[in-house]
Amino acid sequence: MIQWITGQLGTSAWDSAHTLSGFHLVDVRELVDKRGNAIDSIRAKISEAVDHLRNGEKVVICCDYGISRSNSIAAGALAVYEGIGMDEAIRRVLAATGENSIKLDVLGAVRQAVESSDQRKNESHSILVTGASGFIGSSIVKKLHEQGQLVLAPSRDEIDLSKDALKLDILMKQRHVTKIVHFASPRIYTTNEALGLMLLMLKNVLDVCIQNESKFFYLSSWEIYSGYKAQRLLADETLLARPGGTYGQAKFLSEMLIRHFIQFYGMECTILRSGPVYGVQSDRPRFIWNFLSKARNDKEIVTHQYLNGFPVLDLLHIDDLQAAILDALKNGSVGEFNIGNGTGISTAEVARLLVEKTGSHSNIRHQQIEDYTSNIVMDYARANRVLGWRPAISISQGLDQLIQAEHSETR
């Protein structure tokens, strides 16, 4: 079946078109559907198509499946024939064919063949933030705007990272994006399905980073260590990952994929592994708000006691995480950085502090759980040494903020 982009130009799989007549067929099957195509070979295919279009003929460009090579060459031919930009040509090809699977490696080579070096030159240094509608993403975008940074924050409706890699690539080229900060993840992120979707979204973003030679910043998690069962474990960057649940496994696999891109493509990347993040604008970790609500109402607070003690969390205030990310963006150092308070606090101690700070009469009861828990504290020494970052807000100060915010909402 021929997919007509204009009245004269179409694409098709070879088997569907090579026995038909009424048009000139441009065979691009000798091009590879990945990196490595010679620019002169691509220019020759585009010129062949354009010459016949200018002679008033219909042209159909064919590859094995009519998806990637044919549509890439068609976009280049359309750009040259109509004198339009590659971005507009790609949009028209996508709209006409409905294809979203054009390989960025092929399309990048076509763009190089069609556009002049001046057109491809970066003139600004925009930062693109994925997942900008979330608690962490929105706070980072706000801070970057306050600093006068050029920031792009496409919504999920504008660009679906699970399938819109081409749209992301076009946007990055239009706005000359040099850095991507990746927060986006599935809304429900603890299922096996979410694990696969998280990796798909990440792979699309990484592919686009390679095409645009953009630096990549990734927010990982303490949960890559959540399989350890110590009473209290100080985790630095040399500690081997041992994820426990699905979310930790997803973050672990994401880091593995990123390392592959670093090693194979030479991509520049900074990974920040954060402890559990909390703040006034977030409902997580939920146990804090649950404890606070019960303390306000003098109700019994139940904490859990595992075989290896009370759960210990290295709670990190959102303002401290913001500072770490901004320091990383400014510093430009690559590698992995563990981010946390470096102390850790048990859930039982959080309950005690909330009861004390609110003047509550709540009883705190410890319920025994016949299992082990991960008690991870993040060693931020490398972040302090390389980025100049250290946490500024103690858990006591952070809880005071939450209490004040909750009090204001209930007045």
Coordinates of C-alpha atoms in Angstrom, one line a residue:
M1 CA 0.0 0.0 0.0
I2 CA 1.3 3.4 -0.9
Q3 CA 1.1 6.2 1.7
W4 CA 0.7 9.4 -0.2
I5 CA 2.3 12.4 1.5
T6 CA 1.4 14.8 -1.3
G7 CA -0.3 14.3 -4.6
Q8 CA 3.1 13.5 -6.1
L9 CA 5.2 12.0 -3.3
G10 CA 4.5 8.8 -1.4
T11 CA 6.2 6.0 0.4
S12 CA 5.7 2.2 0.5
A13 CA 7.1 -1.2 1.3
W14 CA 9.0 -2.6 -1.7
D15 CA 6.8 -5.6 -2.0
S16 CA 3.7 -3.5 -2.2
A17 CA 4.9 -1.1 -4.9
H18 CA 7.7 -2.4 -7.2
T19 CA 5.2 -4.2 -9.6
L20 CA 3.0 -1.1 -9.9
S21 CA 3.3 1.6 -12.5
G22 CA 2.4 5.2 -12.9
F23 CA 5.2 6.6 -10.8
H24 CA 9.0 6.7 -10.5
L25 CA 10.2 4.3 -7.8
V26 CA 13.2 5.3 -5.6
D27 CA 14.7 2.2 -4.0
V28 CA 16.4 3.0 -0.7
R29 CA 16.8 -0.6 0.5
E30 CA 20.6 -0.4 0.2
L31 CA 20.7 2.2 3.0
V32 CA 21.0 0.8 6.5
D33 CA 18.2 1.3 9.0
K34 CA 20.7 2.6 11.6
R35 CA 23.8 4.7 11.9
G36 CA 26.5 4.7 9.2
N37 CA 24.8 5.8 6.0
A38 CA 27.1 8.0 3.9
I39 CA 25.8 11.5 3.5
D40 CA 26.6 11.4 -0.3
S41 CA 24.4 8.3 -0.7
I42 CA 21.5 9.9 1.1
R43 CA 21.9 13.1 -1.0
A44 CA 21.9 11.0 -4.1
K45 CA 18.5 9.3 -3.2
I46 CA 17.0 12.7 -2.3
S47 CA 18.2 14.2 -5.6
E48 CA 16.8 11.3 -7.6
A49 CA 13.4 11.9 -6.0
V50 CA 13.5 15.7 -6.4
D51 CA 14.6 15.5 -10.0
H52 CA 11.6 13.4 -11.0
L53 CA 9.2 15.5 -8.9
R54 CA 10.5 18.6 -10.8
N55 CA 9.8 16.8 -14.1
G56 CA 6.2 16.5 -13.0
E57 CA 6.3 12.8 -12.2
K58 CA 4.9 11.0 -9.2
V59 CA 7.5 9.5 -7.0
V60 CA 7.2 6.6 -4.5
I61 CA 10.2 5.9 -2.1
C62 CA 10.5 2.3 -1.0
C63 CA 12.4 0.4 1.7
D64 CA 11.7 -3.1 3.1
Y65 CA 8.7 -2.1 5.2
G66 CA 7.9 1.4 4.2
I67 CA 8.6 2.8 7.7
S68 CA 11.9 4.3 8.5
R69 CA 14.3 4.7 5.5
S70 CA 11.6 5.5 3.0
N71 CA 9.9 8.1 5.2
S72 CA 13.2 9.7 6.2
I73 CA 14.3 10.1 2.6
A74 CA 10.8 11.4 1.7
A75 CA 11.1 14.1 4.4
G76 CA 14.4 15.2 2.9
A77 CA 13.0 15.2 -0.6
L78 CA 9.9 17.2 0.5
A79 CA 12.1 19.7 2.3
V80 CA 14.3 20.3 -0.8
Y81 CA 11.4 20.2 -3.3
E82 CA 9.1 22.6 -1.5
G83 CA 11.9 24.7 0.1
I84 CA 10.6 24.1 3.6
G85 CA 12.5 23.2 6.8
M86 CA 13.2 19.6 7.8
D87 CA 11.0 20.0 10.9
E88 CA 8.0 21.0 8.8
A89 CA 8.7 18.2 6.3
I90 CA 8.9 15.6 9.1
R91 CA 5.6 16.7 10.6
R92 CA 3.9 16.4 7.2
V93 CA 5.3 12.9 6.6
L94 CA 4.2 11.8 10.1
A95 CA 0.7 13.3 9.6
A96 CA 0.3 11.6 6.2
T97 CA 1.7 8.2 7.0
G98 CA 0.8 7.9 10.7
E99 CA 4.3 6.5 11.4
N100 CA 6.1 7.1 14.6
S101 CA 8.8 4.5 14.2
I102 CA 11.2 6.4 12.0
K103 CA 14.7 5.7 13.2
L104 CA 16.4 8.8 14.6
D105 CA 19.8 7.7 13.3
V106 CA 18.5 7.6 9.7
L107 CA 16.6 10.9 10.1
G108 CA 19.6 12.6 11.6
A109 CA 21.7 11.7 8.6
V110 CA 19.0 13.0 6.2
R111 CA 18.9 16.2 8.2
Q112 CA 22.6 16.5 7.9
A113 CA 22.4 15.9 4.1
V114 CA 19.7 18.6 3.6
E115 CA 20.5 21.3 6.1
S116 CA 23.4 23.7 6.0
S117 CA 25.8 23.8 9.0
D118 CA 24.4 27.3 9.9
Q119 CA 20.9 25.8 10.2
R120 CA 22.2 23.1 12.5
K121 CA 24.2 25.4 14.7
N122 CA 23.3 25.8 18.3
E123 CA 22.7 29.4 19.3
S124 CA 21.3 28.9 22.8
H125 CA 21.6 26.6 25.7
S126 CA 18.1 25.5 26.6
I127 CA 17.3 23.0 29.3
L128 CA 14.5 20.5 28.7
V129 CA 12.7 19.0 31.8
T130 CA 10.6 15.9 31.4
G131 CA 8.0 15.1 34.0
A132 CA 7.7 18.8 34.8
S133 CA 4.1 18.5 36.1
G134 CA 5.2 16.4 39.1
F135 CA 6.2 17.5 42.6
I136 CA 10.0 17.5 41.9
G137 CA 9.9 18.5 38.2
S138 CA 7.6 21.5 38.8
S139 CA 9.8 22.8 41.6
I140 CA 12.9 22.5 39.5
V141 CA 11.3 24.3 36.5
K142 CA 10.3 27.1 38.8
K143 CA 13.8 27.5 40.2
L144 CA 15.4 27.5 36.7
H145 CA 12.9 30.2 35.6
E146 CA 13.9 32.2 38.6
Q147 CA 17.5 32.0 37.6
G148 CA 16.7 33.2 34.1
Q149 CA 17.4 29.9 32.4
L150 CA 15.8 29.0 29.1
V151 CA 13.6 26.0 30.1
L152 CA 11.3 23.8 28.1
A153 CA 8.8 21.7 30.0
P154 CA 6.5 19.8 27.5
S155 CA 3.5 18.2 29.1
R156 CA 2.5 14.6 28.8
D157 CA -0.3 15.7 26.4
E158 CA 2.2 17.6 24.2
I159 CA 4.8 14.8 24.0
D160 CA 4.2 11.2 25.1
L161 CA 7.7 9.9 25.8
S162 CA 6.6 6.3 25.3
K163 CA 6.0 6.9 21.6
D164 CA 6.8 10.5 20.6
A165 CA 10.6 10.4 20.3
L166 CA 10.4 12.2 16.9
K167 CA 8.4 15.0 18.4
L168 CA 10.9 15.4 21.1
D169 CA 13.8 15.4 18.6
I170 CA 12.1 18.1 16.5
L171 CA 11.5 20.3 19.6
M172 CA 15.1 19.9 20.8
K173 CA 16.5 20.9 17.4
Q174 CA 14.2 23.8 17.1
R175 CA 15.1 25.1 20.5
H176 CA 18.8 24.0 20.5
V177 CA 18.4 22.0 23.7
T178 CA 21.8 21.1 25.2
K179 CA 20.7 19.5 28.5
I180 CA 17.8 17.2 29.4
V181 CA 16.7 16.7 33.1
H182 CA 14.7 13.5 33.2
F183 CA 12.0 13.1 35.9
A184 CA 9.2 11.6 33.8
S185 CA 7.8 8.2 34.9
P186 CA 4.5 6.4 34.7
R187 CA 1.9 7.7 37.1
I188 CA 1.7 4.3 38.7
Y189 CA 5.3 3.3 39.0
T190 CA 5.4 0.1 41.2
T191 CA 4.0 -2.5 38.7
N192 CA 5.7 -4.7 36.2
E193 CA 4.0 -2.9 33.4
A194 CA 5.3 0.4 34.8
L195 CA 8.8 -1.0 34.8
G196 CA 8.6 -1.7 31.1
L197 CA 7.1 1.7 30.3
M198 CA 9.7 3.5 32.4
L199 CA 12.5 1.8 30.4
L200 CA 10.7 2.6 27.1
M201 CA 10.4 6.3 28.0
L202 CA 14.0 6.4 29.1
K203 CA 15.3 4.7 25.9
N204 CA 13.4 7.2 23.7
V205 CA 14.9 10.2 25.6
L206 CA 18.4 8.7 25.5
D207 CA 18.1 8.1 21.7
V208 CA 17.2 11.8 21.3
C209 CA 20.0 12.9 23.5
I210 CA 22.5 11.0 21.3
Q211 CA 21.1 12.6 18.1
N212 CA 21.4 16.1 19.6
E213 CA 24.6 15.6 21.6
S214 CA 22.8 16.8 24.7
K215 CA 23.9 16.2 28.2
F216 CA 21.6 14.0 30.3
F217 CA 20.7 14.4 34.0
Y218 CA 18.8 11.5 35.6
L219 CA 17.1 11.3 39.0
S220 CA 17.5 7.8 40.4
S221 CA 16.7 6.6 43.8
W222 CA 18.0 5.1 47.1
E223 CA 15.7 2.1 46.2
I224 CA 18.5 0.6 44.1
Y225 CA 19.9 -0.5 47.5
S226 CA 16.6 -1.5 49.0
G227 CA 17.4 -5.2 48.9
Y228 CA 20.0 -4.9 51.7
K229 CA 18.7 -5.9 55.2
A230 CA 21.2 -4.2 57.6
Q231 CA 20.1 -2.4 60.7
R232 CA 21.6 0.8 59.2
L233 CA 23.7 0.9 56.0
L234 CA 25.6 3.9 54.8
A235 CA 25.5 3.8 51.0
D236 CA 28.2 5.5 48.9
E237 CA 28.6 5.2 45.1
T238 CA 30.8 2.2 45.4
L239 CA 28.1 0.1 47.1
L240 CA 26.8 -2.6 44.7
A241 CA 23.1 -2.1 43.8
R242 CA 20.7 -4.6 45.3
P243 CA 17.1 -3.5 44.5
G244 CA 14.3 -5.0 46.5
G245 CA 10.9 -4.2 45.0
T246 CA 9.8 -3.4 41.5
Y247 CA 10.5 0.3 41.6
G248 CA 14.0 -0.3 42.8
Q249 CA 14.5 -2.8 40.0
A250 CA 13.2 -0.3 37.5
K251 CA 15.7 2.3 38.7
F252 CA 18.5 -0.2 38.6
L253 CA 17.7 -1.3 35.0
S254 CA 17.4 2.4 34.0
E255 CA 20.9 3.0 35.4
M256 CA 22.2 0.0 33.5
L257 CA 20.7 1.3 30.2
I258 CA 22.2 4.8 30.9
R259 CA 25.7 3.2 31.5
H260 CA 25.4 1.4 28.2
F261 CA 24.8 4.7 26.4
I262 CA 27.7 6.3 28.2
Q263 CA 30.0 3.5 27.2
F264 CA 28.8 2.8 23.7
Y265 CA 28.0 6.4 22.5
G266 CA 30.1 8.5 24.8
M267 CA 27.1 10.3 26.2
E268 CA 27.7 12.7 29.0
C269 CA 25.5 11.9 32.0
T270 CA 25.0 12.8 35.6
I271 CA 23.0 10.5 37.9
L272 CA 21.7 11.8 41.2
R273 CA 20.4 9.1 43.6
S274 CA 18.1 10.6 46.1
G275 CA 16.8 9.5 49.4
P276 CA 13.0 9.7 49.9
V277 CA 11.9 13.3 49.1
Y278 CA 9.3 15.2 51.1
G279 CA 7.9 18.7 51.2
V280 CA 4.8 20.8 51.8
Q281 CA 3.5 20.3 48.2
S282 CA 3.8 16.5 48.2
D283 CA 1.7 13.8 49.9
R284 CA 4.7 11.5 50.1
P285 CA 6.0 9.8 52.1
R286 CA 2.4 9.1 53.1
F287 CA 3.3 7.8 56.6
I288 CA 4.4 11.3 57.7
W289 CA 1.0 12.9 56.8
N290 CA -0.8 9.9 58.3
F291 CA 1.2 10.3 61.6
L292 CA 0.6 14.0 61.6
S293 CA -3.2 13.7 61.1
K294 CA -3.4 11.2 64.0
A295 CA -1.3 13.4 66.2
R296 CA -3.5 16.4 65.6
N297 CA -6.5 14.3 66.6
D298 CA -4.9 12.6 69.6
K299 CA -5.4 9.2 67.9
E300 CA -3.1 6.2 68.4
I301 CA -0.1 6.1 66.0
V302 CA 1.0 2.7 64.9
T303 CA 4.6 2.2 63.7
H304 CA 6.2 -1.0 62.4
Q305 CA 9.1 -2.8 64.0
Y306 CA 10.8 -5.3 61.7
L307 CA 13.2 -8.1 62.6
N308 CA 16.1 -5.8 62.1
G309 CA 14.5 -2.8 63.9
F310 CA 12.4 0.2 63.0
P311 CA 12.6 1.3 59.4
V312 CA 15.2 4.0 58.9
L313 CA 14.8 6.5 56.1
D314 CA 17.2 9.2 54.9
L315 CA 14.5 11.8 54.3
L316 CA 15.5 14.6 52.0
H317 CA 13.7 17.9 51.9
I318 CA 12.7 19.1 48.4
D319 CA 14.7 22.3 48.8
D320 CA 17.9 20.3 49.3
L321 CA 17.2 18.1 46.3
Q322 CA 16.6 21.3 44.2
A323 CA 19.9 22.7 45.3
A324 CA 21.7 19.4 44.4
I325 CA 20.1 19.3 40.9
L326 CA 20.9 23.0 40.3
D327 CA 24.5 22.5 41.5
A328 CA 24.9 19.5 39.2
L329 CA 23.6 21.5 36.2
K330 CA 25.9 24.4 37.0
N331 CA 28.9 22.2 37.8
G332 CA 28.7 19.9 34.8
S333 CA 30.5 17.0 36.4
V334 CA 29.5 13.6 35.1
G335 CA 29.0 10.4 37.1
E336 CA 26.9 9.2 40.0
F337 CA 26.1 11.1 43.2
N338 CA 24.3 9.8 46.2
I339 CA 22.1 12.6 47.7
G340 CA 20.6 12.5 51.2
N341 CA 20.9 13.9 54.7
G342 CA 23.5 11.4 55.6
T343 CA 21.9 10.5 59.0
G344 CA 18.6 8.8 58.6
I345 CA 15.7 8.7 61.0
S346 CA 13.4 5.9 62.1
T347 CA 9.6 6.0 61.5
A348 CA 9.2 5.6 65.3
E349 CA 11.3 8.8 65.8
V350 CA 9.3 10.7 63.3
A351 CA 6.2 9.7 65.2
R352 CA 7.7 10.8 68.5
L353 CA 8.8 14.2 67.0
L354 CA 5.4 14.9 65.6
V355 CA 3.6 14.1 68.9
E356 CA 6.1 16.4 70.7
K357 CA 5.9 19.2 68.2
T358 CA 2.1 19.3 68.1
G359 CA 1.6 18.8 71.8
S360 CA -0.4 15.7 71.0
H361 CA -1.6 13.1 73.5
S362 CA -1.4 10.3 70.9
N363 CA -0.1 6.9 72.1
I364 CA 2.6 5.4 69.9
R365 CA 2.3 1.6 69.5
H366 CA 4.9 -0.5 67.7
Q367 CA 3.5 -3.4 65.7
Q368 CA 5.9 -6.3 65.0
I369 CA 6.4 -7.3 61.4
E370 CA 8.0 -10.8 60.7
D371 CA 10.3 -9.6 57.9
Y372 CA 13.3 -7.5 57.3
T373 CA 13.4 -3.9 56.1
S374 CA 16.0 -1.9 54.2
N375 CA 17.6 0.8 56.4
I376 CA 19.5 2.9 53.9
V377 CA 21.4 6.2 54.7
M378 CA 22.9 8.0 51.7
D379 CA 26.6 9.0 52.0
Y380 CA 26.7 12.4 50.2
A381 CA 30.5 12.9 50.6
R382 CA 31.2 12.8 46.8
A383 CA 28.4 15.3 46.1
N384 CA 29.9 17.6 48.7
R385 CA 33.4 17.2 47.3
V386 CA 32.6 17.5 43.6
L387 CA 29.5 19.6 43.5
G388 CA 30.0 21.5 46.6
W389 CA 26.5 20.4 47.9
R390 CA 25.4 19.5 51.3
P391 CA 21.9 19.3 52.9
A392 CA 20.7 22.5 54.7
I393 CA 17.4 21.5 56.2
S394 CA 17.2 19.1 59.1
I395 CA 14.3 16.7 59.5
S396 CA 13.2 18.7 62.5
Q397 CA 13.0 21.9 60.4
G398 CA 11.3 20.0 57.6
L399 CA 8.6 18.6 60.0
D400 CA 8.0 22.1 61.4
Q401 CA 7.2 23.2 57.8
L402 CA 4.8 20.3 57.3
I403 CA 3.1 21.0 60.6
Q404 CA 2.7 24.7 59.8
A405 CA 1.3 23.9 56.4
E406 CA -1.2 21.3 57.7
H407 CA -2.3 23.8 60.4
S408 CA -2.9 26.5 57.9
E409 CA -5.0 24.2 55.7
T410 CA -7.2 23.1 58.6
R411 CA -7.9 26.6 60.0

